Coordinates of N, CA and C and ligand atoms in Angstrom, one line a residue:
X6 N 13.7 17.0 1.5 CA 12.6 16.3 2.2 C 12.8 14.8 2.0
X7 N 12.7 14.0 3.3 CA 12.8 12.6 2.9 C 11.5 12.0 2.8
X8 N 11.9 11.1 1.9 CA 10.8 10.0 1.4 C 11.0 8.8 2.0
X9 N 9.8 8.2 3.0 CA 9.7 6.8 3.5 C 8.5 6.4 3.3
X10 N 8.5 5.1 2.9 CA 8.0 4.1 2.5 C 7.0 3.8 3.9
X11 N 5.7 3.6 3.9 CA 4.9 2.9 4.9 C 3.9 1.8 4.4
X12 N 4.8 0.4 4.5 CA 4.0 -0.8 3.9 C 3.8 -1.7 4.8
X13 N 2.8 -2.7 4.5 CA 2.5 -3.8 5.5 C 1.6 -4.6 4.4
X14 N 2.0 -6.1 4.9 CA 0.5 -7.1 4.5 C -0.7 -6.7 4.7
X15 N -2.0 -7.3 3.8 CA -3.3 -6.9 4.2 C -3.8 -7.2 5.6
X16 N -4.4 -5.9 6.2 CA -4.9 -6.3 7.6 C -3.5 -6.0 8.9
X17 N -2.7 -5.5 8.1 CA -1.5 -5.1 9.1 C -2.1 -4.1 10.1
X18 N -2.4 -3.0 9.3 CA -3.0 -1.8 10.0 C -1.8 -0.5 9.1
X19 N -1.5 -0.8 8.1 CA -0.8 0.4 7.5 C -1.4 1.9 7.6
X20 N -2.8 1.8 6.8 CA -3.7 2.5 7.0 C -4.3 3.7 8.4
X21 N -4.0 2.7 9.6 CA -3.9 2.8 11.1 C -2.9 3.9 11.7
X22 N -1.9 3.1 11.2 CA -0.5 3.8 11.5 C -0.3 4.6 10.8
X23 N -0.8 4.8 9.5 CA -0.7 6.4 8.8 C -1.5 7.2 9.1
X24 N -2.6 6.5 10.0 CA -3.2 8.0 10.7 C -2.7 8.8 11.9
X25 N -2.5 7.9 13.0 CA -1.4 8.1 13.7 C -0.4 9.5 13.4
X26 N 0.4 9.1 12.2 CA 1.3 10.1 11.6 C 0.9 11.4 11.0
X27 N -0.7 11.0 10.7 CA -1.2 11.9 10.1 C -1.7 13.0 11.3
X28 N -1.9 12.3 12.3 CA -2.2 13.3 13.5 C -1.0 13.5 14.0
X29 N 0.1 13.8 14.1 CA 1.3 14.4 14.0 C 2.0 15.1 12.8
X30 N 0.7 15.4 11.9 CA 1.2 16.8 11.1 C 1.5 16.3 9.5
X31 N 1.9 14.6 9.4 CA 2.8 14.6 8.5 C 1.8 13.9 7.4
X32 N 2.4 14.6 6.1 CA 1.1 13.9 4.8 C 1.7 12.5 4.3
X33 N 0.7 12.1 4.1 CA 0.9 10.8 3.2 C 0.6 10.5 1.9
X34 N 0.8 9.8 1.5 CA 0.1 9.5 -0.1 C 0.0 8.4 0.1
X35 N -1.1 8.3 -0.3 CA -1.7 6.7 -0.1 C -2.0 6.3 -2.1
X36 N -1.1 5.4 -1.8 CA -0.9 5.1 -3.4 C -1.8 4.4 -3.7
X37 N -2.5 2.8 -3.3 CA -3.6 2.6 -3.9 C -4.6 3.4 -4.1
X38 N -5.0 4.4 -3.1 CA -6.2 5.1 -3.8 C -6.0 6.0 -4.8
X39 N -4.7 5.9 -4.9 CA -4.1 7.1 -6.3 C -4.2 6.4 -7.6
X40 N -3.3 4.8 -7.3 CA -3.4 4.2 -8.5 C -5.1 4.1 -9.2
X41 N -5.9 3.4 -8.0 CA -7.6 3.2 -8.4 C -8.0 4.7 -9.5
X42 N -7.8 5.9 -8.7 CA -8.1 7.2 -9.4 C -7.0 7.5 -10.6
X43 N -6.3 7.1 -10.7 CA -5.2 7.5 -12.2 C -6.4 6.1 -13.3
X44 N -6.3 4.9 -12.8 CA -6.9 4.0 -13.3 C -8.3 4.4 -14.5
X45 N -8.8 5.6 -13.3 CA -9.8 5.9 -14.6 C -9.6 6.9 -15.2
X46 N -8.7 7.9 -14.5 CA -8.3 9.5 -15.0 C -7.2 9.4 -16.1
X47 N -6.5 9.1 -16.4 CA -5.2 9.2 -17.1 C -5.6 8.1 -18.3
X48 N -5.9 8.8 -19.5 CA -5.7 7.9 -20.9 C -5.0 7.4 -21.2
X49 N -4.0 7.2 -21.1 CA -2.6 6.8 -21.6 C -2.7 4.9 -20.5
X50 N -3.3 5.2 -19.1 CA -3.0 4.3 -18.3 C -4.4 3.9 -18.7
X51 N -5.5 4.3 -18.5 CA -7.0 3.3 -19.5 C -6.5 2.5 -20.9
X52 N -6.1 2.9 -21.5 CA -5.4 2.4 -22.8 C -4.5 1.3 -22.7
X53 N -4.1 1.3 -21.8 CA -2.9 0.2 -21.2 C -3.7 -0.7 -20.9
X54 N -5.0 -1.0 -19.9 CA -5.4 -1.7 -18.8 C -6.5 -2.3 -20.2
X55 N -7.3 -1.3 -21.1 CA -8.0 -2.2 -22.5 C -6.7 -2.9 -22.8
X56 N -5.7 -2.7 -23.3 CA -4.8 -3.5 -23.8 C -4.9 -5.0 -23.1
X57 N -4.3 -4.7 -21.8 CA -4.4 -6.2 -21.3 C -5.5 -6.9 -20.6
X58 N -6.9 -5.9 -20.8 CA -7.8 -6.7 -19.9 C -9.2 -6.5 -21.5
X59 N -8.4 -6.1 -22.4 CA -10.2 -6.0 -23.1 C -11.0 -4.7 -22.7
X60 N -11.9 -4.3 -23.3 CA -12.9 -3.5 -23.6 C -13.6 -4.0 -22.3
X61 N -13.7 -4.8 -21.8 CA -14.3 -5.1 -20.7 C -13.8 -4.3 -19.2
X62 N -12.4 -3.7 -19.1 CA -11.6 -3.4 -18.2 C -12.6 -2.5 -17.3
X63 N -14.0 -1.5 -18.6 CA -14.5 -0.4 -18.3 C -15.6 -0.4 -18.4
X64 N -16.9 -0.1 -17.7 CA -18.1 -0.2 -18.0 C -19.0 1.1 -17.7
X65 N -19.3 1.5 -18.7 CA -20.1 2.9 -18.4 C -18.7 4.0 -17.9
X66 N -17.7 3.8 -19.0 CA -16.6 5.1 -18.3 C -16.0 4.6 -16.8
X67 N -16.2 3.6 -16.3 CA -15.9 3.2 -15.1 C -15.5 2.2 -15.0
X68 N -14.5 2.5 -14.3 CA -13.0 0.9 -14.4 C -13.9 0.0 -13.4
X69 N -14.1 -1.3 -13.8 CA -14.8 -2.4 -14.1 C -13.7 -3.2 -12.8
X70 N -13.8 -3.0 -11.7 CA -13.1 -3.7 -10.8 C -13.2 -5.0 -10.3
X71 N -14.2 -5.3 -10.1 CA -14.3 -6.7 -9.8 C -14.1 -7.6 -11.2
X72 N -14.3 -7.3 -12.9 CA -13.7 -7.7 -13.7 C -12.1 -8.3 -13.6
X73 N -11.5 -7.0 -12.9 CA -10.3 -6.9 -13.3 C -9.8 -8.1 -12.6
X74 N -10.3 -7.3 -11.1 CA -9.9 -8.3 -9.6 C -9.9 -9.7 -10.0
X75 N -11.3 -10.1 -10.9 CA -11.3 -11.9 -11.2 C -10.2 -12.0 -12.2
X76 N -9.7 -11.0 -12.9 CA -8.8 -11.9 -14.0 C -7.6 -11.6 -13.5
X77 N -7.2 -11.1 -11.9 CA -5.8 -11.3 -11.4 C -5.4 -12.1 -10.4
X78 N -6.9 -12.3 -9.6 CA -7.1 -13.3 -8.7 C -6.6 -14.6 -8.7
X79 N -6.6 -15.3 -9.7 CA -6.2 -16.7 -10.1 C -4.7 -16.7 -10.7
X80 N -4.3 -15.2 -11.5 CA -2.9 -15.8 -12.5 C -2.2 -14.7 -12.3
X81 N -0.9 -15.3 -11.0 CA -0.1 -14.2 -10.5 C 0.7 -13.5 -11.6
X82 N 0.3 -13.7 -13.3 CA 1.5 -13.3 -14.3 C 0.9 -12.1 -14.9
X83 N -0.6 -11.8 -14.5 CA -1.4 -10.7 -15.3 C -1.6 -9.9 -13.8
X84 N -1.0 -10.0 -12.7 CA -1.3 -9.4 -11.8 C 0.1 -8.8 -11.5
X85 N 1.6 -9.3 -12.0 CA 2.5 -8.4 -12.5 C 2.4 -7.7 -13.8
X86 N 1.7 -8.3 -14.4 CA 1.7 -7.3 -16.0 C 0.9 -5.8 -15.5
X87 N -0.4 -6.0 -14.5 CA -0.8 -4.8 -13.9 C 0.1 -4.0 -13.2
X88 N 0.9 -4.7 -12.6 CA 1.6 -3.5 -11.2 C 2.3 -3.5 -12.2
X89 N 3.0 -3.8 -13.0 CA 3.9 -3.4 -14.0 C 3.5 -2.0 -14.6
X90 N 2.7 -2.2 -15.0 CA 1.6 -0.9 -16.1 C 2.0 0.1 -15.4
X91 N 0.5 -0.3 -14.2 CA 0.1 1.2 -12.9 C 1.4 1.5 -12.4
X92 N 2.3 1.0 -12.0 CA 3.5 1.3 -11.3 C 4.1 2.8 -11.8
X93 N 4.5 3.1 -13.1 CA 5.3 4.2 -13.6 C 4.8 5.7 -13.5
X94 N 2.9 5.3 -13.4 CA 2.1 6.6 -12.9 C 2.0 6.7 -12.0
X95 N 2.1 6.0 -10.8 CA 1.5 6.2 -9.5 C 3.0 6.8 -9.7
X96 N 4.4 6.3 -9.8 CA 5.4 7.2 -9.5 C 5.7 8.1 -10.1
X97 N 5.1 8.9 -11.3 CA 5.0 9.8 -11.8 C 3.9 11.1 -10.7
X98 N 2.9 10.3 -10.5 CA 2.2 11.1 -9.1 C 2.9 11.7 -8.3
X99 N 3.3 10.4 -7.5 CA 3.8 10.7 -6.3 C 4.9 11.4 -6.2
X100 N 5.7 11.7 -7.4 CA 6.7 13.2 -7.6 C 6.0 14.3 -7.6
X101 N 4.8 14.6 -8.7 CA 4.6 15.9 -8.7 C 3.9 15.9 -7.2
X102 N 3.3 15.1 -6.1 CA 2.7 15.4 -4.7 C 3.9 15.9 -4.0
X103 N 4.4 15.3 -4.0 CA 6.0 15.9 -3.3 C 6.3 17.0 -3.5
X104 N 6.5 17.3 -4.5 CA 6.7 19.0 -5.3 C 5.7 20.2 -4.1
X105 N 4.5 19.7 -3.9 CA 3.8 20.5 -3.3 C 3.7 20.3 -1.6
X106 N 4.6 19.0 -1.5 CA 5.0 19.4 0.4 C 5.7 19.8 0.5
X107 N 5.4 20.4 2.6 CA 6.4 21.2 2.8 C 7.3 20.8 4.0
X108 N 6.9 19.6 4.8 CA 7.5 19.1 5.9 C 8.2 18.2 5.4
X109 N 9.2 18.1 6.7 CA 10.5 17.7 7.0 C 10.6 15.8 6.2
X110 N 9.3 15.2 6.2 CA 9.2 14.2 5.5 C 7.9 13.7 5.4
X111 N 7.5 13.1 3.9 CA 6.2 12.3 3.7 C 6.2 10.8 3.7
X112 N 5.4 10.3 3.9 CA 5.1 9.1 3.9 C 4.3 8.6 2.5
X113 N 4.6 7.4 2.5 CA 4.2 6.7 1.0 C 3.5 5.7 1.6
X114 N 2.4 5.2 1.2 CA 2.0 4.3 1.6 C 1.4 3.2 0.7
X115 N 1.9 1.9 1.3 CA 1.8 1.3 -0.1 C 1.7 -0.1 0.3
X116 N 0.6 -0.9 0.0 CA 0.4 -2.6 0.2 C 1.5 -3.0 -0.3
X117 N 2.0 -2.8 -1.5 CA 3.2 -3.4 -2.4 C 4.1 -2.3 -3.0
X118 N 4.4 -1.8 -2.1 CA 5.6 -1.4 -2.1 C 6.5 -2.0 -2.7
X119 N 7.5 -3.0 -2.0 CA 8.4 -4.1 -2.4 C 8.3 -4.8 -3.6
X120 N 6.9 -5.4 -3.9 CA 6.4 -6.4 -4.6 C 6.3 -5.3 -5.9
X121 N 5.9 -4.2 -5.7 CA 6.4 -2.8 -7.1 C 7.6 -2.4 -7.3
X122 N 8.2 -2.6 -6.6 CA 9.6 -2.3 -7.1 C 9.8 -0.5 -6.1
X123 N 8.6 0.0 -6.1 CA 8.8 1.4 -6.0 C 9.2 1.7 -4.6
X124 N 9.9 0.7 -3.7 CA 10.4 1.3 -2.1 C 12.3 1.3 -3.0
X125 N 12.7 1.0 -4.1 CA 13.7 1.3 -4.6 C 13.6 3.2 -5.0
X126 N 12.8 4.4 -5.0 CA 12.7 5.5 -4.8 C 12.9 6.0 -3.6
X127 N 12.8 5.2 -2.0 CA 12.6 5.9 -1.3 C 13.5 6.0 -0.1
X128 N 13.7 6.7 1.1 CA 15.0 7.1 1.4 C 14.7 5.7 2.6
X129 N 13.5 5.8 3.5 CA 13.7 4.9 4.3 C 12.3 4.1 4.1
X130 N 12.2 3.0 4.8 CA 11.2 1.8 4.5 C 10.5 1.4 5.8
X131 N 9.5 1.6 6.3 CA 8.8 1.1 7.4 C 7.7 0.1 7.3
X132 N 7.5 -1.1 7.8 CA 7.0 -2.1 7.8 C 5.6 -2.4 9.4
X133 N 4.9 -2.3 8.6 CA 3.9 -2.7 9.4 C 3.6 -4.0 9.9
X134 N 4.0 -4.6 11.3 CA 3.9 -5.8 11.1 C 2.9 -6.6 12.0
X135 N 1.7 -7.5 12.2 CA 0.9 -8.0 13.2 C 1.0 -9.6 12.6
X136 N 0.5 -10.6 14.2 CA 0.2 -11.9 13.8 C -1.1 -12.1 12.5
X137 N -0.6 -13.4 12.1 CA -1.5 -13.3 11.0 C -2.9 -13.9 11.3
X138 N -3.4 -14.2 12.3 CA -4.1 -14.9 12.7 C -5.4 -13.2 12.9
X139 N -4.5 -12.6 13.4 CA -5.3 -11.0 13.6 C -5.6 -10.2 12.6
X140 N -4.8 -10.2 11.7 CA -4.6 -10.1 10.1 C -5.9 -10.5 9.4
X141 N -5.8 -11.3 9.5 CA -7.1 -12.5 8.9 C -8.3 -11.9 9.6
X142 N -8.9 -11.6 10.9 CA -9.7 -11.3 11.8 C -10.0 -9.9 11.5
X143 N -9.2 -9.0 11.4 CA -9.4 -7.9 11.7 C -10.3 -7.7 9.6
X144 N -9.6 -8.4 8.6 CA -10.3 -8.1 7.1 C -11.6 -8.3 7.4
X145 N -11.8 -9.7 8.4 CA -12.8 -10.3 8.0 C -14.2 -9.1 8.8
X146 N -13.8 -8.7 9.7 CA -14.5 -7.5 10.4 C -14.5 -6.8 9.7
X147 N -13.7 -6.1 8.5 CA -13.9 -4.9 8.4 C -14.6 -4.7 7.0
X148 N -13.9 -5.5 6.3 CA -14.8 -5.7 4.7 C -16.1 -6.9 4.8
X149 N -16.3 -7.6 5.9 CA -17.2 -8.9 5.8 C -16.7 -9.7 4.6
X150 N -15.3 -9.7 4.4 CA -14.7 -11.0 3.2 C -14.9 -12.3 4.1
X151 N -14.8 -13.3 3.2 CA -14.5 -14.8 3.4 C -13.0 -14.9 4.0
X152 N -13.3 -15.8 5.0 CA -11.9 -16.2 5.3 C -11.0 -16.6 4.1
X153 N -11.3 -17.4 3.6 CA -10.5 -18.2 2.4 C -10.0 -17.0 1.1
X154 N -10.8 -16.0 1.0 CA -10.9 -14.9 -0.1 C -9.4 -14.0 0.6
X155 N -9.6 -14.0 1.9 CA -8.5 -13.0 2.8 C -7.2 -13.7 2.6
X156 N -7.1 -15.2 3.1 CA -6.3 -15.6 2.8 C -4.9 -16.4 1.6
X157 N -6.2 -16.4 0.6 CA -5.4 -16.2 -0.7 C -4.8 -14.7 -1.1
X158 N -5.6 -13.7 -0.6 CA -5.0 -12.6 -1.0 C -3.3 -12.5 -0.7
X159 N -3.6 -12.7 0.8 CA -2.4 -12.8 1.3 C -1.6 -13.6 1.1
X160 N -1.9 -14.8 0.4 CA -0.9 -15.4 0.1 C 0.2 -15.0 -1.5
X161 N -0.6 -13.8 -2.4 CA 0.0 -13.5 -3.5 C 0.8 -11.9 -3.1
X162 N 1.0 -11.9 -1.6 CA 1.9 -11.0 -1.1 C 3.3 -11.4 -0.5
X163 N 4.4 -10.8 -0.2 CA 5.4 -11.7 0.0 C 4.8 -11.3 1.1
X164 N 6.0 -12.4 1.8 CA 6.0 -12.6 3.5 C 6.6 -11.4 4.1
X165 N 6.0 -11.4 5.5 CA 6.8 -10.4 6.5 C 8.0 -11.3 6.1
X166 N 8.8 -11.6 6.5 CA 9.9 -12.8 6.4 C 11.2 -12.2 5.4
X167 N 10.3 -11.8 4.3 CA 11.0 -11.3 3.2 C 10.9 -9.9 3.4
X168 N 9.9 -9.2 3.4 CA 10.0 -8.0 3.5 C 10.5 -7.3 4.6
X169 N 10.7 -7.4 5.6 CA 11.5 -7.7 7.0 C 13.1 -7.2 6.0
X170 N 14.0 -7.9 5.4 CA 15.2 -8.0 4.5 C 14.9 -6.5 4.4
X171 N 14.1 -5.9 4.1 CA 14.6 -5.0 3.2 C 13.4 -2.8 3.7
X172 N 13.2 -4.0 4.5 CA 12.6 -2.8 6.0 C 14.2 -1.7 6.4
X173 N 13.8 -0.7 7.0 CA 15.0 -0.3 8.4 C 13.9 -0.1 9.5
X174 N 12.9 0.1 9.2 CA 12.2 0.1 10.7 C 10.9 -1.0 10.4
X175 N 10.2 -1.2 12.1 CA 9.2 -1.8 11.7 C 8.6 -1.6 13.1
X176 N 6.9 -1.7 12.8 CA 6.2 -0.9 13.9 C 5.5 -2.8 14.0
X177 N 5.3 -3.0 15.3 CA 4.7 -3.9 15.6 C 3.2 -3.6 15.9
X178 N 1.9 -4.1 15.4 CA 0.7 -3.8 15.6 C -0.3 -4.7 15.7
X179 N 0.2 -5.5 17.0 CA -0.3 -6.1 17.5 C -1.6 -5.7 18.8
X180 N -1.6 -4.9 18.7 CA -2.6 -4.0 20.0 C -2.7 -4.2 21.0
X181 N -1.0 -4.6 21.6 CA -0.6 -4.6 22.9 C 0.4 -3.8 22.9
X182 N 1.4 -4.0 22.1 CA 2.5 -2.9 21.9 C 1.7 -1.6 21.7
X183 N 2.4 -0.1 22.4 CA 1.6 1.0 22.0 C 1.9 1.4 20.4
X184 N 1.1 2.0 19.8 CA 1.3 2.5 18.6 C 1.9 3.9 18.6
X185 N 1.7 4.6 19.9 CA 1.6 6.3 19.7 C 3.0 6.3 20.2
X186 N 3.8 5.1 21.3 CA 5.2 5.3 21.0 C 6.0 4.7 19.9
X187 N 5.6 4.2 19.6 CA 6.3 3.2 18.4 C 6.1 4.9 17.5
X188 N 5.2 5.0 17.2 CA 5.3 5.9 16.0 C 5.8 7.3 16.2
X189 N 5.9 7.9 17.7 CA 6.4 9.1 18.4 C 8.0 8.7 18.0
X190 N 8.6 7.5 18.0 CA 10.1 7.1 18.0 C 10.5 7.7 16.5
X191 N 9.7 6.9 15.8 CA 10.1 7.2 14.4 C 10.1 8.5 13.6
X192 N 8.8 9.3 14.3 CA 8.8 10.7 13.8 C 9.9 11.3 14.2
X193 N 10.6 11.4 15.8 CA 11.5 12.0 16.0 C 12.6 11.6 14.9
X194 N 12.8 9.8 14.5 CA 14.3 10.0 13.6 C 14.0 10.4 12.7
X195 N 13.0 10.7 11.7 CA 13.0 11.1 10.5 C 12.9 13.1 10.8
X196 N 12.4 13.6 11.6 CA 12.8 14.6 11.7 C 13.8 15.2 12.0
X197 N 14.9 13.8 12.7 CA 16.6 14.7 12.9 C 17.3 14.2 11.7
X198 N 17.0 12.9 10.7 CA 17.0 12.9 9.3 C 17.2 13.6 7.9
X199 N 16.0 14.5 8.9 CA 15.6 15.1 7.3 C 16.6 16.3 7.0
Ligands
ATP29 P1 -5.3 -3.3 3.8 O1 -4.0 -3.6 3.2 O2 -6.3 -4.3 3.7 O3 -5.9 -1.9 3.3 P2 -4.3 -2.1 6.2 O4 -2.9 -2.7 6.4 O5 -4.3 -0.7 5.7 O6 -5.2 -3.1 5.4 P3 -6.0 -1.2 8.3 O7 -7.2 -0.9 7.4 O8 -5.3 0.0 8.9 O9 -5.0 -2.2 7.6 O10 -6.5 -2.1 9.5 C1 -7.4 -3.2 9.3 C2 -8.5 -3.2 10.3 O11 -7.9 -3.4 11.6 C3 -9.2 -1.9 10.4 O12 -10.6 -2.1 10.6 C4 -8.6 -1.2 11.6 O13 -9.5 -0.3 12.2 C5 -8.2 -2.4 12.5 N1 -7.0 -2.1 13.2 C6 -5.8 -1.9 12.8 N2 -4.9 -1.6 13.8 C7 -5.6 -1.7 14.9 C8 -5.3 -1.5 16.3 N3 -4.0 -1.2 16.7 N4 -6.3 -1.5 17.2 C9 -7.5 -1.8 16.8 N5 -7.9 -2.0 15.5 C10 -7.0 -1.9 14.6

């Protein structure tokens, strides 16, 4: 079974485009919402996250997010010491999820992929890509964030630019290009792939 990678900047439409695939049959693992749920489920990874964030990490048994969010927000060196942590469980997951598919290939889905290290696991790499100006627009619609909040985020992501390097495909989602061929193309290669 192949394993491909489905990443993009915030506001790309990753999310979008793995539904897309999802309505052609094929599962995904959506790793931030796995890492958030290992976060509070797995002792070994709570234990880690007290270590580097304090007794504060958790409040009422419940991982203390916006805590965390502010103490990674400002200092890009505790915001690798996290993906560092979370990284080895979410890839510990995402084996045993595989274990239990059964088509021709899954999708990984992953904000940081690259910036994790974990598209070094996977067979092929797909990149979600839109202008950033839409990027920006489309967060600010959908969470009601601050402009300035969206685009710092984005600024502690690498660039399309770089991540582009180390893509093999890349779906343009701009919402003039179609999505349902862009992503009809790529189902077919991964199914004569696999
Ligand atoms: P994040 O990294 O922030 O989770 P994402 O890359 O998963 O973002 P989505 O959540 O898929 O992005 O898309 C962001 C917003 O833009 C959503 O509200 C989504 O509905 C909208 N959107 C994405 N692609 C399109 C499209 N092609 N047409 C219309 N709306 C779109």
């Amino acid at each position: 079974m192949l394993k491909v990678g489905l990443t993009g900047g915030i506001g790309s439409g990753k999310t979008t485009v793995g539904e897309v695939f999802q309505q052609l049959g094929v599962s995904i693992y959506a790793s931030d919402d796995r890492a958030k749920a290992l976060m509070t489920e797995n002792l070994s990874l709570r234990s880690g996250l007290v270590s580097l964030f304090g007794e504060q990490a958790f409040m009422n048994e419940t991982l203390n997010r916006s805590y965390i969010a502010s103490k990674v927000f400002s200092n890009s060196q505790i915001l690798a010491k996290l993906n560092t942590l979370v990284h080895p469980f979410v890839e510990k997951d995402f084996q045993a999820w595989c274990m239990c598919q059964t088509g021709a290939y899954v999708l990984k889905e992953a904000a940081i992929l690259f910036e994790s290290g974990a598209y070094k696991g996977l067979d092929e790499v797909v990149l979600v890509e839109a202008p950033i100006e839409l990027r920006v627009n489309r967060v600010i619609s959908r969470d009601g964030s601050h402009r300035e909040d969206v685009v710092a985020r984005m600024e502690m992501q690498w660039s399309d630019e770089k991540k582009k390097g180390l893509s093999d495909h890349l779906i343009f989602n701009d919402e003039k290009s179609s999505l349902l061929e862009q992503v009809l193309k790529l189902h077919h290669h991964f199914n004569q792939s696999s």
